[in-house]
């Protein structure tokens, strides 16, 4: 995962902690994790468990995992993963970084364990800087995603993205990060060709992990991008961990989401349930041709969204494709459904053009 | 004004409260019929196929309440500070609202993370739709809580008064235990044998709280705390001869609680545990076979234990749990 990895590596470097990053999520990570996971747990638990095993095999003796206070399962992942890994015979220490909403020490103590003697103020400055970096990466990713269909030289865009991410990764100070970001965004913008128009406009909504990890979403963004589709995605890494819900990368602030979703889902239900509904409505209002909803099998917040989306679809007349993913889902099936969806959207678009 | 009460999910926890509350305010309540095949089918039709069985059943009940003015689907976000119910219960009124062709829903928000005043306001606003007298609303609520307390006490006493035969503890959400359609008549099947049944309702709430607060991290789902705390207490104290853990296939909280419970069952092996995973495709015959095997195993074990063999090997002989598929 791009931005998360760059952000965390930056954090550990600044804290002077010796770290290994597990290899990118792959079918190997999935099968390692799934083999010892509780069968009925949601997909992200299984893959991150596989990542942990790979990290331990690469020599790690401590696992750092994020936590949460519910109501979705993610906040309890690390507790369960600890039990399952211990039962499988692994020896390690598990540190869970909890959101600071129930006391700052839940958040700081893992870091203070890793970097003994660090003051809370120093830690805070480091965390802020790393977060800034993560957010900068997100902004580059967003620019590449949303400009993709307007660019003729796709290779150049890919290369430019790589270069910019490298520069952001290397940047130290606040100004250096901002400068790398500014130059990156400007150059990406300059690659756009005037006459290029998107074939279709599709919004992607759904559960955080599935949206962010190309391995589990079958690299859907690249696939659709290669077909000339303009894409927007509802959630970025920094939106997910940002405590304020302001300065979001992916579209709408928390307050706007609540307002948009209110007629259909007036309650925050954990995870991205409300974000999914809010963004679907936003995409519909902004005349997108369709929405793709990605969710892990049995994901609680997204199942609520899935139950409600038909009503949204009825009111706004926007086609929605729901893709439920678990460890058995195959790429071929997903591609077939995507193709059929694109055909449907194209037919609808043509029909509407003829009518007008 | 007729208000429909779906006989599903939290009905099995708070029914006495709400029914009394409404009736005291002069509102007629209509209860949906007991779960049955039609209700399940209606629910299955209007829910995503991956959602848990209890929510599907709930939607079926809502659809069975056609001739009412409003359907009561309280949004029970939280019943104590620091914990939620379950995301699906949080979103339940919206799921119902999104279903076509239903009467409007009456959905007060119960959210104790926002404090007691928020709760009092929610109750007042609910009552104010039927009465202009704050005193009357207050009294209706008081009568409701009294009725609920009476019911809870009775359940507790029922559990304690049971003696004789095997003592089997069932840990699960009340809507799994008491909806005989969901549980495939588990209670009745057990009662046929010489067995007395215990549930978490026979335990003091304090015991459950103590057990779950000993976990490395507190669970943030109240009803899951009841499930885990009860299982833990029985495993540690041996107050029952065996535990049946009944869980729904697609239940989010239970998918993780299962790991906790089974891990504790490995640490405290004196009480055998059987996990039964159910969904709408579960067959009665399969359940019966597993249940019988489990009860037989416990009976054998008890016999051996009461033979008091001095080598101490005997009890181990019958150890282990029957795992449901
Ligand atoms: S959002 Fe869904 S998939 Fe992700 S952790 Fe929560 S329940 Fe699991
Ligand atoms: S606790 Fe489990 S069974 Fe109950 S509503 Fe939530 S997911 Fe469904």
PDB file of N, CA and C in Angstrom, chain A residues 161-207:
ATOM      1  N   UNK A 161       4.652   9.624 -11.519  1.00  0.00           N
ATOM      2  CA  UNK A 161       4.105   9.282 -10.208  1.00  0.00           C
ATOM      3  C   UNK A 161       5.202   8.650  -9.346  1.00  0.00           C
ATOM      4  N   UNK A 162       5.911   7.721  -9.969  1.00  0.00           N
ATOM      5  CA  UNK A 162       6.968   7.020  -9.254  1.00  0.00           C
ATOM      6  C   UNK A 162       8.021   8.012  -8.754  1.00  0.00           C
ATOM      7  N   UNK A 163       8.409   8.893  -9.668  1.00  0.00           N
ATOM      8  CA  UNK A 163       9.424   9.893  -9.339  1.00  0.00           C
ATOM      9  C   UNK A 163       8.981  10.783  -8.181  1.00  0.00           C
ATOM     10  N   UNK A 164       7.759  11.273  -8.291  1.00  0.00           N
ATOM     11  CA  UNK A 164       7.253  12.185  -7.267  1.00  0.00           C
ATOM     12  C   UNK A 164       7.169  11.484  -5.909  1.00  0.00           C
ATOM     13  N   UNK A 165       6.675  10.247  -5.913  1.00  0.00           N
ATOM     14  CA  UNK A 165       6.575   9.522  -4.645  1.00  0.00           C
ATOM     15  C   UNK A 165       7.955   9.324  -4.041  1.00  0.00           C
ATOM     16  N   UNK A 166       8.926   9.088  -4.907  1.00  0.00           N
ATOM     17  CA  UNK A 166      10.298   8.925  -4.424  1.00  0.00           C
ATOM     18  C   UNK A 166      10.762  10.212  -3.753  1.00  0.00           C
ATOM     19  N   UNK A 167      10.486  11.323  -4.396  1.00  0.00           N
ATOM     20  CA  UNK A 167      10.913  12.614  -3.845  1.00  0.00           C
ATOM     21  C   UNK A 167      10.213  12.918  -2.515  1.00  0.00           C
ATOM     22  N   UNK A 168       8.929  12.603  -2.459  1.00  0.00           N
ATOM     23  CA  UNK A 168       8.198  12.834  -1.205  1.00  0.00           C
ATOM     24  C   UNK A 168       8.769  11.943  -0.108  1.00  0.00           C
ATOM     25  N   UNK A 169       9.031  10.700  -0.475  1.00  0.00           N
ATOM     26  CA  UNK A 169       9.577   9.750   0.489  1.00  0.00           C
ATOM     27  C   UNK A 169      10.902  10.256   1.059  1.00  0.00           C
ATOM     28  N   UNK A 170      11.723  10.883   0.194  1.00  0.00           N
ATOM     29  CA  UNK A 170      13.042  11.356   0.624  1.00  0.00           C
ATOM     30  C   UNK A 170      12.972  12.673   1.388  1.00  0.00           C
ATOM     31  N   UNK A 171      11.899  13.413   1.225  1.00  0.00           N
ATOM     32  CA  UNK A 171      11.813  14.752   1.820  1.00  0.00           C
ATOM     33  C   UNK A 171      11.853  14.677   3.341  1.00  0.00           C
ATOM     34  N   UNK A 172      12.479  15.666   3.946  1.00  0.00           N
ATOM     35  CA  UNK A 172      12.621  15.692   5.409  1.00  0.00           C
ATOM     36  C   UNK A 172      11.657  16.689   6.045  1.00  0.00           C
ATOM     37  N   UNK A 173      11.860  17.959   5.687  1.00  0.00           N
ATOM     38  CA  UNK A 173      11.127  19.016   6.385  1.00  0.00           C
ATOM     39  C   UNK A 173       9.747  19.229   5.771  1.00  0.00           C
ATOM     40  N   UNK A 174       8.965  19.994   6.474  1.00  0.00           N
ATOM     41  CA  UNK A 174       7.638  20.354   6.012  1.00  0.00           C
ATOM     42  C   UNK A 174       7.710  20.999   4.623  1.00  0.00           C
ATOM     43  N   UNK A 175       8.658  21.933   4.471  1.00  0.00           N
ATOM     44  CA  UNK A 175       8.762  22.634   3.200  1.00  0.00           C
ATOM     45  C   UNK A 175       9.190  21.716   2.065  1.00  0.00           C
ATOM     46  N   UNK A 176      10.103  20.819   2.370  1.00  0.00           N
ATOM     47  CA  UNK A 176      10.543  19.884   1.325  1.00  0.00           C
ATOM     48  C   UNK A 176       9.378  19.015   0.844  1.00  0.00           C
ATOM     49  N   UNK A 177       8.590  18.546   1.785  1.00  0.00           N
ATOM     50  CA  UNK A 177       7.443  17.705   1.407  1.00  0.00           C
ATOM     51  C   UNK A 177       6.481  18.511   0.539  1.00  0.00           C
ATOM     52  N   UNK A 178       6.172  19.718   0.992  1.00  0.00           N
ATOM     53  CA  UNK A 178       5.235  20.561   0.243  1.00  0.00           C
ATOM     54  C   UNK A 178       5.753  20.882  -1.153  1.00  0.00           C
ATOM     55  N   UNK A 179       7.046  21.112  -1.252  1.00  0.00           N
ATOM     56  CA  UNK A 179       7.631  21.466  -2.544  1.00  0.00           C
ATOM     57  C   UNK A 179       7.530  20.279  -3.505  1.00  0.00           C
ATOM     58  N   UNK A 180       7.894  19.088  -3.006  1.00  0.00           N
ATOM     59  CA  UNK A 180       7.808  17.888  -3.851  1.00  0.00           C
ATOM     60  C   UNK A 180       6.368  17.688  -4.312  1.00  0.00           C
ATOM     61  N   UNK A 181       5.431  17.919  -3.419  1.00  0.00           N
ATOM     62  CA  UNK A 181       4.015  17.764  -3.746  1.00  0.00           C
ATOM     63  C   UNK A 181       3.592  18.784  -4.806  1.00  0.00           C
ATOM     64  N   UNK A 182       3.999  20.033  -4.596  1.00  0.00           N
ATOM     65  CA  UNK A 182       3.592  21.103  -5.509  1.00  0.00           C
ATOM     66  C   UNK A 182       4.092  20.849  -6.925  1.00  0.00           C
ATOM     67  N   UNK A 183       5.392  20.540  -7.021  1.00  0.00           N
ATOM     68  CA  UNK A 183       5.982  20.277  -8.338  1.00  0.00           C
ATOM     69  C   UNK A 183       5.307  19.070  -8.981  1.00  0.00           C
ATOM     70  N   UNK A 184       5.094  18.030  -8.171  1.00  0.00           N
ATOM     71  CA  UNK A 184       4.457  16.816  -8.682  1.00  0.00           C
ATOM     72  C   UNK A 184       3.087  17.111  -9.269  1.00  0.00           C
ATOM     73  N   UNK A 185       2.258  17.801  -8.499  1.00  0.00           N
ATOM     74  CA  UNK A 185       0.895  18.095  -8.948  1.00  0.00           C
ATOM     75  C   UNK A 185       0.903  18.916 -10.230  1.00  0.00           C
ATOM     76  N   UNK A 186       1.841  19.880 -10.292  1.00  0.00           N
ATOM     77  CA  UNK A 186       1.902  20.761 -11.453  1.00  0.00           C
ATOM     78  C   UNK A 186       2.271  19.978 -12.718  1.00  0.00           C
ATOM     79  N   UNK A 187       3.283  19.098 -12.571  1.00  0.00           N
ATOM     80  CA  UNK A 187       3.718  18.348 -13.748  1.00  0.00           C
ATOM     81  C   UNK A 187       2.637  17.369 -14.200  1.00  0.00           C
ATOM     82  N   UNK A 188       1.979  16.759 -13.246  1.00  0.00           N
ATOM     83  CA  UNK A 188       0.901  15.833 -13.623  1.00  0.00           C
ATOM     84  C   UNK A 188      -0.150  16.596 -14.424  1.00  0.00           C
ATOM     85  N   UNK A 189      -0.488  17.768 -13.956  1.00  0.00           N
ATOM     86  CA  UNK A 189      -1.494  18.587 -14.619  1.00  0.00           C
ATOM     87  C   UNK A 189      -1.071  18.941 -16.048  1.00  0.00           C
ATOM     88  N   UNK A 190       0.235  19.173 -16.211  1.00  0.00           N
ATOM     89  CA  UNK A 190       0.708  19.602 -17.531  1.00  0.00           C
ATOM     90  C   UNK A 190       0.666  18.474 -18.562  1.00  0.00           C
ATOM     91  N   UNK A 191       0.484  17.241 -18.102  1.00  0.00           N
ATOM     92  CA  UNK A 191       0.440  16.115 -19.046  1.00  0.00           C
ATOM     93  C   UNK A 191      -0.917  15.984 -19.724  1.00  0.00           C
ATOM     94  N   UNK A 192      -1.908  16.663 -19.196  1.00  0.00           N
ATOM     95  CA  UNK A 192      -3.271  16.539 -19.736  1.00  0.00           C
ATOM     96  C   UNK A 192      -3.343  17.038 -21.175  1.00  0.00           C
ATOM     97  N   UNK A 193      -4.096  16.333 -21.993  1.00  0.00           N
ATOM     98  CA  UNK A 193      -4.309  16.792 -23.358  1.00  0.00           C
ATOM     99  C   UNK A 193      -5.729  17.319 -23.466  1.00  0.00           C
ATOM    100  N   UNK A 194      -5.854  18.435 -24.131  1.00  0.00           N
ATOM    101  CA  UNK A 194      -7.136  19.136 -24.173  1.00  0.00           C
ATOM    102  C   UNK A 194      -8.280  18.297 -24.724  1.00  0.00           C
ATOM    103  N   UNK A 195      -8.030  17.636 -25.862  1.00  0.00           N
ATOM    104  CA  UNK A 195      -9.153  17.019 -26.569  1.00  0.00           C
ATOM    105  C   UNK A 195      -9.590  15.677 -25.987  1.00  0.00           C
ATOM    106  N   UNK A 196      -8.835  15.152 -25.016  1.00  0.00           N
ATOM    107  CA  UNK A 196      -9.209  13.839 -24.474  1.00  0.00           C
ATOM    108  C   UNK A 196     -10.432  13.937 -23.579  1.00  0.00           C
ATOM    109  N   UNK A 197     -11.391  13.084 -23.813  1.00  0.00           N
ATOM    110  CA  UNK A 197     -12.560  13.048 -22.936  1.00  0.00           C
ATOM    111  C   UNK A 197     -12.772  11.637 -22.400  1.00  0.00           C
ATOM    112  N   UNK A 198     -13.262  11.503 -21.167  1.00  0.00           N
ATOM    113  CA  UNK A 198     -13.465  10.162 -20.621  1.00  0.00           C
ATOM    114  C   UNK A 198     -14.598   9.433 -21.340  1.00  0.00           C
ATOM    115  N   UNK A 199     -14.421   8.124 -21.448  1.00  0.00           N
ATOM    116  CA  UNK A 199     -15.465   7.279 -22.029  1.00  0.00           C
ATOM    117  C   UNK A 199     -16.676   7.253 -21.109  1.00  0.00           C
ATOM    118  N   UNK A 200     -16.390   7.117 -19.808  1.00  0.00           N
ATOM    119  CA  UNK A 200     -17.439   7.066 -18.787  1.00  0.00           C
ATOM    120  C   UNK A 200     -16.904   7.705 -17.516  1.00  0.00           C
ATOM    121  N   UNK A 201     -17.810   8.049 -16.594  1.00  0.00           N
ATOM    122  CA  UNK A 201     -17.385   8.514 -15.282  1.00  0.00           C
ATOM    123  C   UNK A 201     -17.936   7.556 -14.228  1.00  0.00           C
ATOM    124  N   UNK A 202     -17.017   6.965 -13.473  1.00  0.00           N
ATOM    125  CA  UNK A 202     -17.446   5.994 -12.466  1.00  0.00           C
ATOM    126  C   UNK A 202     -16.859   6.371 -11.105  1.00  0.00           C
ATOM    127  N   UNK A 203     -17.684   6.266 -10.080  1.00  0.00           N
ATOM    128  CA  UNK A 203     -17.222   6.496  -8.714  1.00  0.00           C
ATOM    129  C   UNK A 203     -17.033   5.167  -8.000  1.00  0.00           C
ATOM    130  N   UNK A 204     -15.972   5.081  -7.191  1.00  0.00           N
ATOM    131  CA  UNK A 204     -15.737   3.848  -6.442  1.00  0.00           C
ATOM    132  C   UNK A 204     -15.942   4.118  -4.957  1.00  0.00           C
ATOM    133  N   UNK A 205     -16.816   3.322  -4.339  1.00  0.00           N
ATOM    134  CA  UNK A 205     -17.091   3.473  -2.907  1.00  0.00           C
ATOM    135  C   UNK A 205     -16.933   2.122  -2.224  1.00  0.00           C
ATOM    136  N   UNK A 206     -16.856   2.140  -0.901  1.00  0.00           N
ATOM    137  CA  UNK A 206     -16.833   0.875  -0.186  1.00  0.00           C
ATOM    138  C   UNK A 206     -15.909   0.878   1.004  1.00  0.00           C
ATOM    139  N   UNK A 207     -15.560  -0.314   1.433  1.00  0.00           N
ATOM    140  CA  UNK A 207     -14.759  -0.472   2.640  1.00  0.00           C
ATOM    141  C   UNK A 207     -13.328  -0.045   2.394  1.00  0.00           C
TER     142      UNK A 207
END
